[in-house]
């Protein structure tokens, strides 16, 4: 496995890479969720490229950026064991050199939910992913549907900018108690870690009500809030029942929909979602 840190070294390393190339963009602190994307790429592609870059432009709160967990040595070991061919682990200055002055801004699909809760977040995501797509020129790139809106935003961007990389969504990998794997879970206190599976229970409760015939968006949102309220450590940021394609809130669930939520435990912000049906 090769590790490169500059745009030039990345391009040189890719010149003789076997094709097709699969790209897995990450912010490091790798877990089984990331591994599932790498494994999928290994099945589909002849070369697997993983990027490890904690992207300052997608963090609103600087504390969230500085406290984001990092352990590159461990991440590189995980990548080597998983059969990754090439790791791109650039510095902030390498991704955003002096004079960098471009922002990729996706429209409507980036506005609700995470876009509303984290102003500028999706501009940061779209900008760095556009750079990665351009540098790597992969046939495919793999993203987790845990970040359901992110997948939609990147799809839109790739389509609109005619980037030739296919965006492949992959299922959410969970802990045994249902908590979606996330690098941020490492920052949960023991009490918050014990409480956090309430996120999954809230989504499953709303899903169950929907299966029993409940079609009121308000009722399904209320059911998620009621379940979340059973854990005093959980501070709800939003609960949503939205059109699966546009992510606009639904009064009546009369089409494919997405249940989603963002909850804080102490200063750790967690998100998850569940599709309907
Ligand atoms: P991150 O390092 O958190 O930016 O995540 C990098 C990629 O891994 C993104 O496409 C995420 O959606 C994906 N990912 C994160 N957590 C999971 C998970 N639990 N299951 C599947 N994919 C995930």
mmCIF file of N, CA and C in Angstrom, residues 40-150:
data_model
loop_
_atom_site.group_PDB
_atom_site.id
_atom_site.type_symbol
_atom_site.label_atom_id
_atom_site.label_comp_id
_atom_site.label_asym_id
_atom_site.label_seq_id
_atom_site.Cartn_x
_atom_site.Cartn_y
_atom_site.Cartn_z
ATOM 1 N N UNK A 40 -16.621 -3.022 -0.356
ATOM 2 C CA UNK A 40 -17.459 -2.891 -1.552
ATOM 3 C C UNK A 40 -16.604 -2.445 -2.749
ATOM 4 N N UNK A 41 -15.698 -1.501 -2.492
ATOM 5 C CA UNK A 41 -14.822 -1.024 -3.576
ATOM 6 C C UNK A 41 -13.913 -2.154 -4.063
ATOM 7 N N UNK A 42 -13.443 -2.955 -3.139
ATOM 8 C CA UNK A 42 -12.570 -4.070 -3.550
ATOM 9 C C UNK A 42 -13.308 -5.058 -4.442
ATOM 10 N N UNK A 43 -14.611 -5.236 -4.180
ATOM 11 C CA UNK A 43 -15.405 -6.128 -5.027
ATOM 12 C C UNK A 43 -15.588 -5.542 -6.426
ATOM 13 N N UNK A 44 -15.822 -4.218 -6.497
ATOM 14 C CA UNK A 44 -16.210 -3.583 -7.770
ATOM 15 C C UNK A 44 -15.023 -3.159 -8.617
ATOM 16 N N UNK A 45 -13.901 -2.812 -7.960
ATOM 17 C CA UNK A 45 -12.848 -2.054 -8.643
ATOM 18 C C UNK A 45 -11.505 -2.775 -8.584
ATOM 19 N N UNK A 46 -10.622 -2.425 -9.511
ATOM 20 C CA UNK A 46 -9.292 -3.057 -9.546
ATOM 21 C C UNK A 46 -8.312 -2.354 -8.602
ATOM 22 N N UNK A 47 -8.533 -1.054 -8.352
ATOM 23 C CA UNK A 47 -7.695 -0.316 -7.405
ATOM 24 C C UNK A 47 -8.599 0.406 -6.417
ATOM 25 N N UNK A 48 -8.184 0.412 -5.148
ATOM 26 C CA UNK A 48 -8.973 1.107 -4.120
ATOM 27 C C UNK A 48 -8.136 2.244 -3.538
ATOM 28 N N UNK A 49 -8.684 3.449 -3.631
ATOM 29 C CA UNK A 49 -8.036 4.642 -3.082
ATOM 30 C C UNK A 49 -8.873 5.130 -1.899
ATOM 31 N N UNK A 50 -8.235 5.317 -0.751
ATOM 32 C CA UNK A 50 -8.908 5.888 0.416
ATOM 33 C C UNK A 50 -8.292 7.248 0.695
ATOM 34 N N UNK A 51 -9.134 8.266 0.881
ATOM 35 C CA UNK A 51 -8.607 9.553 1.320
ATOM 36 C C UNK A 51 -8.907 9.721 2.802
ATOM 37 N N UNK A 52 -7.926 10.256 3.515
ATOM 38 C CA UNK A 52 -8.077 10.536 4.947
ATOM 39 C C UNK A 52 -7.789 12.019 5.121
ATOM 40 N N UNK A 53 -8.834 12.783 5.394
ATOM 41 C CA UNK A 53 -8.666 14.238 5.483
ATOM 42 C C UNK A 53 -9.790 14.811 6.340
ATOM 43 N N UNK A 54 -9.434 15.353 7.491
ATOM 44 C CA UNK A 54 -10.431 16.033 8.320
ATOM 45 C C UNK A 54 -10.570 17.441 7.736
ATOM 46 N N UNK A 55 -11.702 17.653 7.082
ATOM 47 C CA UNK A 55 -11.898 18.827 6.221
ATOM 48 C C UNK A 55 -12.395 20.027 7.026
ATOM 49 N N UNK A 56 -11.534 21.009 7.303
ATOM 50 C CA UNK A 56 -11.969 22.110 8.174
ATOM 51 C C UNK A 56 -13.169 22.859 7.613
ATOM 52 N N UNK A 57 -13.327 22.879 6.270
ATOM 53 C CA UNK A 57 -14.405 23.675 5.676
ATOM 54 C C UNK A 57 -15.793 23.115 5.943
ATOM 55 N N UNK A 58 -15.903 21.866 6.384
ATOM 56 C CA UNK A 58 -17.237 21.347 6.630
ATOM 57 C C UNK A 58 -17.637 21.388 8.097
ATOM 58 N N UNK A 59 -16.765 21.968 8.926
ATOM 59 C CA UNK A 59 -17.088 22.118 10.345
ATOM 60 C C UNK A 59 -17.466 23.558 10.621
ATOM 61 N N UNK A 60 -18.640 23.754 11.255
ATOM 62 C CA UNK A 60 -19.015 25.108 11.654
ATOM 63 C C UNK A 60 -18.275 25.497 12.919
ATOM 64 N N UNK A 61 -18.389 24.628 13.928
ATOM 65 C CA UNK A 61 -17.770 24.928 15.219
ATOM 66 C C UNK A 61 -16.311 24.480 15.179
ATOM 67 N N UNK A 62 -15.371 25.392 15.445
ATOM 68 C CA UNK A 62 -13.953 25.007 15.393
ATOM 69 C C UNK A 62 -13.640 23.958 16.453
ATOM 70 N N UNK A 63 -14.395 23.966 17.586
ATOM 71 C CA UNK A 63 -14.117 22.943 18.609
ATOM 72 C C UNK A 63 -14.414 21.552 18.063
ATOM 73 N N UNK A 64 -15.474 21.435 17.245
ATOM 74 C CA UNK A 64 -15.819 20.137 16.675
ATOM 75 C C UNK A 64 -14.676 19.672 15.762
ATOM 76 N N UNK A 65 -14.098 20.600 15.018
ATOM 77 C CA UNK A 65 -12.972 20.259 14.134
ATOM 78 C C UNK A 65 -11.733 19.868 14.945
ATOM 79 N N UNK A 66 -11.388 20.664 15.938
ATOM 80 C CA UNK A 66 -10.151 20.363 16.684
ATOM 81 C C UNK A 66 -10.319 19.104 17.530
ATOM 82 N N UNK A 67 -11.548 18.840 17.991
ATOM 83 C CA UNK A 67 -11.762 17.650 18.835
ATOM 84 C C UNK A 67 -12.076 16.398 18.024
ATOM 85 N N UNK A 68 -12.196 16.536 16.708
ATOM 86 C CA UNK A 68 -12.508 15.359 15.893
ATOM 87 C C UNK A 68 -11.398 14.325 16.100
ATOM 88 N N UNK A 69 -11.745 13.043 16.373
ATOM 89 C CA UNK A 69 -10.701 12.076 16.695
ATOM 90 C C UNK A 69 -9.775 11.794 15.519
ATOM 91 N N UNK A 70 -8.495 11.677 15.798
ATOM 92 C CA UNK A 70 -7.504 11.428 14.736
ATOM 93 C C UNK A 70 -6.495 10.400 15.231
ATOM 94 N N UNK A 71 -6.150 9.446 14.370
ATOM 95 C CA UNK A 71 -5.061 8.507 14.660
ATOM 96 C C UNK A 71 -4.613 7.909 13.334
ATOM 97 N N UNK A 72 -3.728 8.618 12.658
ATOM 98 C CA UNK A 72 -3.376 8.215 11.305
ATOM 99 C C UNK A 72 -2.663 6.871 11.262
ATOM 100 N N UNK A 73 -1.769 6.621 12.244
ATOM 101 C CA UNK A 73 -1.023 5.355 12.227
ATOM 102 C C UNK A 73 -1.985 4.167 12.260
ATOM 103 N N UNK A 74 -2.999 4.277 13.139
ATOM 104 C CA UNK A 74 -3.982 3.200 13.244
ATOM 105 C C UNK A 74 -4.788 3.089 11.942
ATOM 106 N N UNK A 75 -5.191 4.223 11.388
ATOM 107 C CA UNK A 75 -5.970 4.212 10.136
ATOM 108 C C UNK A 75 -5.180 3.541 9.002
ATOM 109 N N UNK A 76 -3.881 3.829 8.930
ATOM 110 C CA UNK A 76 -3.064 3.254 7.844
ATOM 111 C C UNK A 76 -2.951 1.741 8.003
ATOM 112 N N UNK A 77 -2.835 1.294 9.248
ATOM 113 C CA UNK A 77 -2.790 -0.156 9.496
ATOM 114 C C UNK A 77 -4.081 -0.818 9.030
ATOM 115 N N UNK A 78 -5.205 -0.181 9.380
ATOM 116 C CA UNK A 78 -6.519 -0.728 8.995
ATOM 117 C C UNK A 78 -6.625 -0.788 7.470
ATOM 118 N N UNK A 79 -6.180 0.264 6.814
ATOM 119 C CA UNK A 79 -6.247 0.297 5.337
ATOM 120 C C UNK A 79 -5.377 -0.801 4.730
ATOM 121 N N UNK A 80 -4.168 -0.967 5.266
ATOM 122 C CA UNK A 80 -3.258 -1.979 4.723
ATOM 123 C C UNK A 80 -3.870 -3.371 4.874
ATOM 124 N N UNK A 81 -4.427 -3.637 6.059
ATOM 125 C CA UNK A 81 -5.043 -4.947 6.311
ATOM 126 C C UNK A 81 -6.245 -5.161 5.396
ATOM 127 N N UNK A 82 -6.961 -4.084 5.094
ATOM 128 C CA UNK A 82 -8.184 -4.208 4.276
ATOM 129 C C UNK A 82 -7.876 -4.308 2.784
ATOM 130 N N UNK A 83 -6.609 -4.200 2.409
ATOM 131 C CA UNK A 83 -6.259 -4.356 1.001
ATOM 132 C C UNK A 83 -6.377 -3.089 0.181
ATOM 133 N N UNK A 84 -6.293 -1.940 0.847
ATOM 134 C CA UNK A 84 -6.320 -0.659 0.120
ATOM 135 C C UNK A 84 -5.014 -0.528 -0.668
ATOM 136 N N UNK A 85 -5.092 0.005 -1.892
ATOM 137 C CA UNK A 85 -3.888 0.163 -2.722
ATOM 138 C C UNK A 85 -3.178 1.480 -2.453
ATOM 139 N N UNK A 86 -3.958 2.532 -2.246
ATOM 140 C CA UNK A 86 -3.355 3.863 -2.161
ATOM 141 C C UNK A 86 -4.144 4.701 -1.154
ATOM 142 N N UNK A 87 -3.400 5.365 -0.249
ATOM 143 C CA UNK A 87 -4.035 6.290 0.690
ATOM 144 C C UNK A 87 -3.562 7.698 0.370
ATOM 145 N N UNK A 88 -4.516 8.611 0.268
ATOM 146 C CA UNK A 88 -4.205 10.035 0.081
ATOM 147 C C UNK A 88 -4.493 10.723 1.411
ATOM 148 N N UNK A 89 -3.435 11.183 2.076
ATOM 149 C CA UNK A 89 -3.570 11.804 3.401
ATOM 150 C C UNK A 89 -2.885 13.169 3.379
ATOM 151 N N UNK A 90 -3.570 14.142 2.778
ATOM 152 C CA UNK A 90 -2.940 15.448 2.579
ATOM 153 C C UNK A 90 -3.079 16.352 3.798
ATOM 154 N N UNK A 91 -2.256 17.400 3.830
ATOM 155 C CA UNK A 91 -2.417 18.466 4.824
ATOM 156 C C UNK A 91 -3.519 19.411 4.349
ATOM 157 N N UNK A 92 -3.971 20.266 5.260
ATOM 158 C CA UNK A 92 -4.979 21.272 4.894
ATOM 159 C C UNK A 92 -4.432 22.179 3.789
ATOM 160 N N UNK A 93 -3.159 22.556 3.895
ATOM 161 C CA UNK A 93 -2.554 23.462 2.906
ATOM 162 C C UNK A 93 -2.446 22.810 1.527
ATOM 163 N N UNK A 94 -2.321 21.478 1.495
ATOM 164 C CA UNK A 94 -2.225 20.790 0.222
ATOM 165 C C UNK A 94 -3.582 20.757 -0.483
ATOM 166 N N UNK A 95 -4.638 20.596 0.305
ATOM 167 C CA UNK A 95 -5.980 20.574 -0.298
ATOM 168 C C UNK A 95 -6.419 21.987 -0.658
ATOM 169 N N UNK A 96 -6.127 22.923 0.229
ATOM 170 C CA UNK A 96 -6.506 24.326 0.015
ATOM 171 C C UNK A 96 -5.246 25.185 0.002
ATOM 172 N N UNK A 97 -4.537 25.208 -1.139
ATOM 173 C CA UNK A 97 -3.286 25.974 -1.178
ATOM 174 C C UNK A 97 -3.555 27.470 -1.055
ATOM 175 N N UNK A 98 -2.499 28.208 -0.767
ATOM 176 C CA UNK A 98 -2.603 29.668 -0.665
ATOM 177 C C UNK A 98 -3.322 30.204 -1.906
ATOM 178 N N UNK A 99 -4.303 31.046 -1.686
ATOM 179 C CA UNK A 99 -5.041 31.623 -2.804
ATOM 180 C C UNK A 99 -6.304 30.857 -3.159
ATOM 181 N N UNK A 100 -6.488 29.688 -2.589
ATOM 182 C CA UNK A 100 -7.698 28.888 -2.891
ATOM 183 C C UNK A 100 -8.933 29.748 -2.647
ATOM 184 N N UNK A 101 -9.838 29.818 -3.642
ATOM 185 C CA UNK A 101 -10.941 30.771 -3.498
ATOM 186 C C UNK A 101 -12.192 30.305 -4.238
ATOM 187 N N UNK A 102 -12.469 28.997 -4.173
ATOM 188 C CA UNK A 102 -13.645 28.458 -4.863
ATOM 189 C C UNK A 102 -14.505 27.687 -3.878
ATOM 190 N N UNK A 103 -15.812 27.864 -3.985
ATOM 191 C CA UNK A 103 -16.743 27.100 -3.161
ATOM 192 C C UNK A 103 -17.755 26.435 -4.080
ATOM 193 N N UNK A 104 -17.985 25.153 -3.848
ATOM 194 C CA UNK A 104 -19.037 24.454 -4.587
ATOM 195 C C UNK A 104 -20.288 24.467 -3.718
ATOM 196 N N UNK A 105 -21.342 25.059 -4.228
ATOM 197 C CA UNK A 105 -22.562 25.244 -3.449
ATOM 198 C C UNK A 105 -23.722 24.564 -4.157
ATOM 199 N N UNK A 106 -24.253 23.510 -3.556
ATOM 200 C CA UNK A 106 -25.380 22.774 -4.128
ATOM 201 C C UNK A 106 -26.669 23.433 -3.622
ATOM 202 N N UNK A 107 -27.716 23.429 -4.451
ATOM 203 C CA UNK A 107 -28.946 24.162 -4.131
ATOM 204 C C UNK A 107 -29.889 23.458 -3.177
ATOM 205 N N UNK A 108 -31.146 23.304 -3.588
ATOM 206 C CA UNK A 108 -32.253 22.928 -2.707
ATOM 207 C C UNK A 108 -32.023 21.708 -1.838
ATOM 208 N N UNK A 109 -31.413 20.669 -2.402
ATOM 209 C CA UNK A 109 -31.266 19.422 -1.642
ATOM 210 C C UNK A 109 -30.316 19.610 -0.450
ATOM 211 N N UNK A 110 -29.468 20.643 -0.507
ATOM 212 C CA UNK A 110 -28.503 20.888 0.581
ATOM 213 C C UNK A 110 -29.064 21.827 1.649
ATOM 214 N N UNK A 111 -30.308 22.336 1.444
ATOM 215 C CA UNK A 111 -30.797 23.391 2.364
ATOM 216 C C UNK A 111 -31.439 22.888 3.643
ATOM 217 N N UNK A 112 -32.334 21.848 3.608
ATOM 218 C CA UNK A 112 -33.004 21.477 4.869
ATOM 219 C C UNK A 112 -32.083 20.653 5.777
ATOM 220 N N UNK A 113 -32.606 20.194 6.881
ATOM 221 C CA UNK A 113 -31.967 19.204 7.759
ATOM 222 C C UNK A 113 -30.539 19.601 8.128
ATOM 223 N N UNK A 114 -29.533 18.842 7.692
ATOM 224 C CA UNK A 114 -28.142 19.144 8.052
ATOM 225 C C UNK A 114 -27.710 20.504 7.512
ATOM 226 N N UNK A 115 -28.235 20.874 6.340
ATOM 227 C CA UNK A 115 -27.886 22.169 5.750
ATOM 228 C C UNK A 115 -28.389 23.322 6.601
ATOM 229 N N UNK A 116 -29.601 23.162 7.164
ATOM 230 C CA UNK A 116 -30.163 24.203 8.023
ATOM 231 C C UNK A 116 -29.483 24.209 9.386
ATOM 232 N N UNK A 117 -29.189 23.024 9.900
ATOM 233 C CA UNK A 117 -28.590 22.928 11.240
ATOM 234 C C UNK A 117 -27.113 23.319 11.239
ATOM 235 N N UNK A 118 -26.437 23.128 10.106
ATOM 236 C CA UNK A 118 -24.991 23.381 10.046
ATOM 237 C C UNK A 118 -24.682 24.259 8.836
ATOM 238 N N UNK A 119 -24.894 25.569 8.974
ATOM 239 C CA UNK A 119 -24.671 26.458 7.819
ATOM 240 C C UNK A 119 -23.249 26.304 7.277
ATOM 241 N N UNK A 120 -23.148 26.179 5.962
ATOM 242 C CA UNK A 120 -21.835 26.048 5.328
ATOM 243 C C UNK A 120 -21.307 24.623 5.259
ATOM 244 N N UNK A 121 -21.947 23.715 5.988
ATOM 245 C CA UNK A 121 -21.439 22.332 6.046
ATOM 246 C C UNK A 121 -21.358 21.701 4.655
ATOM 247 N N UNK A 122 -22.465 21.761 3.910
ATOM 248 C CA UNK A 122 -22.468 21.071 2.617
ATOM 249 C C UNK A 122 -21.619 21.781 1.566
ATOM 250 N N UNK A 123 -21.414 23.105 1.717
ATOM 251 C CA UNK A 123 -20.450 23.775 0.834
ATOM 252 C C UNK A 123 -19.062 23.171 1.063
ATOM 253 N N UNK A 124 -18.726 22.959 2.328
ATOM 254 C CA UNK A 124 -17.427 22.357 2.638
ATOM 255 C C UNK A 124 -17.306 20.947 2.092
ATOM 256 N N UNK A 125 -18.374 20.170 2.266
ATOM 257 C CA UNK A 125 -18.373 18.787 1.770
ATOM 258 C C UNK A 125 -18.266 18.763 0.251
ATOM 259 N N UNK A 126 -19.131 19.544 -0.420
ATOM 260 C CA UNK A 126 -19.163 19.511 -1.884
ATOM 261 C C UNK A 126 -17.831 19.997 -2.459
ATOM 262 N N UNK A 127 -17.243 20.996 -1.821
ATOM 263 C CA UNK A 127 -15.977 21.529 -2.336
ATOM 264 C C UNK A 127 -14.874 20.488 -2.235
ATOM 265 N N UNK A 128 -14.739 19.838 -1.080
ATOM 266 C CA UNK A 128 -13.651 18.869 -0.943
ATOM 267 C C UNK A 128 -13.901 17.637 -1.805
ATOM 268 N N UNK A 129 -15.149 17.209 -1.924
ATOM 269 C CA UNK A 129 -15.427 16.017 -2.737
ATOM 270 C C UNK A 129 -15.197 16.333 -4.219
ATOM 271 N N UNK A 130 -15.520 17.553 -4.645
ATOM 272 C CA UNK A 130 -15.233 17.930 -6.037
ATOM 273 C C UNK A 130 -13.726 17.874 -6.308
ATOM 274 N N UNK A 131 -12.931 18.358 -5.355
ATOM 275 C CA UNK A 131 -11.469 18.305 -5.511
ATOM 276 C C UNK A 131 -11.009 16.842 -5.584
ATOM 277 N N UNK A 132 -11.530 16.007 -4.675
ATOM 278 C CA UNK A 132 -11.119 14.591 -4.660
ATOM 279 C C UNK A 132 -11.535 13.884 -5.949
ATOM 280 N N UNK A 133 -12.757 14.132 -6.406
ATOM 281 C CA UNK A 133 -13.218 13.499 -7.649
ATOM 282 C C UNK A 133 -12.316 13.918 -8.802
ATOM 283 N N UNK A 134 -11.949 15.199 -8.817
ATOM 284 C CA UNK A 134 -11.121 15.712 -9.905
ATOM 285 C C UNK A 134 -9.708 15.123 -9.849
ATOM 286 N N UNK A 135 -9.145 15.042 -8.647
ATOM 287 C CA UNK A 135 -7.777 14.531 -8.500
ATOM 288 C C UNK A 135 -7.685 13.040 -8.805
ATOM 289 N N UNK A 136 -8.650 12.276 -8.321
ATOM 290 C CA UNK A 136 -8.545 10.808 -8.400
ATOM 291 C C UNK A 136 -9.101 10.290 -9.730
ATOM 292 N N UNK A 137 -10.121 10.950 -10.251
ATOM 293 C CA UNK A 137 -10.717 10.479 -11.506
ATOM 294 C C UNK A 137 -11.203 9.045 -11.410
ATOM 295 N N UNK A 138 -11.778 8.694 -10.276
ATOM 296 C CA UNK A 138 -12.231 7.318 -10.056
ATOM 297 C C UNK A 138 -13.458 7.014 -10.902
ATOM 298 N N UNK A 139 -13.620 5.740 -11.250
ATOM 299 C CA UNK A 139 -14.844 5.313 -11.917
ATOM 300 C C UNK A 139 -16.021 5.361 -10.938
ATOM 301 N N UNK A 140 -15.744 5.022 -9.656
ATOM 302 C CA UNK A 140 -16.807 4.996 -8.654
ATOM 303 C C UNK A 140 -16.303 5.574 -7.337
ATOM 304 N N UNK A 141 -17.217 6.156 -6.553
ATOM 305 C CA UNK A 141 -16.893 6.578 -5.197
ATOM 306 C C UNK A 141 -17.998 6.113 -4.274
ATOM 307 N N UNK A 142 -17.629 5.703 -3.063
ATOM 308 C CA UNK A 142 -18.536 5.016 -2.150
ATOM 309 C C UNK A 142 -18.835 5.894 -0.947
ATOM 310 N N UNK A 143 -20.138 6.002 -0.618
ATOM 311 C CA UNK A 143 -20.575 6.846 0.491
ATOM 312 C C UNK A 143 -21.615 6.096 1.315
ATOM 313 N N UNK A 144 -21.607 6.338 2.630
ATOM 314 C CA UNK A 144 -22.557 5.672 3.515
ATOM 315 C C UNK A 144 -23.890 6.400 3.548
ATOM 316 N N UNK A 145 -24.981 5.615 3.539
ATOM 317 C CA UNK A 145 -26.302 6.247 3.627
ATOM 318 C C UNK A 145 -26.624 6.685 5.052
ATOM 319 N N UNK A 146 -25.739 6.413 6.018
ATOM 320 C CA UNK A 146 -25.921 7.042 7.332
ATOM 321 C C UNK A 146 -25.987 8.554 7.143
ATOM 322 N N UNK A 147 -25.183 9.048 6.210
ATOM 323 C CA UNK A 147 -25.211 10.467 5.862
ATOM 324 C C UNK A 147 -26.075 10.611 4.603
ATOM 325 N N UNK A 148 -27.380 10.415 4.796
ATOM 326 C CA UNK A 148 -28.293 10.262 3.655
ATOM 327 C C UNK A 148 -28.351 11.528 2.807
ATOM 328 N N UNK A 149 -28.395 12.670 3.465
ATOM 329 C CA UNK A 149 -28.466 13.927 2.698
ATOM 330 C C UNK A 149 -27.160 14.165 1.954
ATOM 331 N N UNK A 150 -26.047 13.815 2.589
ATOM 332 C CA UNK A 150 -24.736 13.980 1.945
ATOM 333 C C UNK A 150 -24.675 13.220 0.618
#
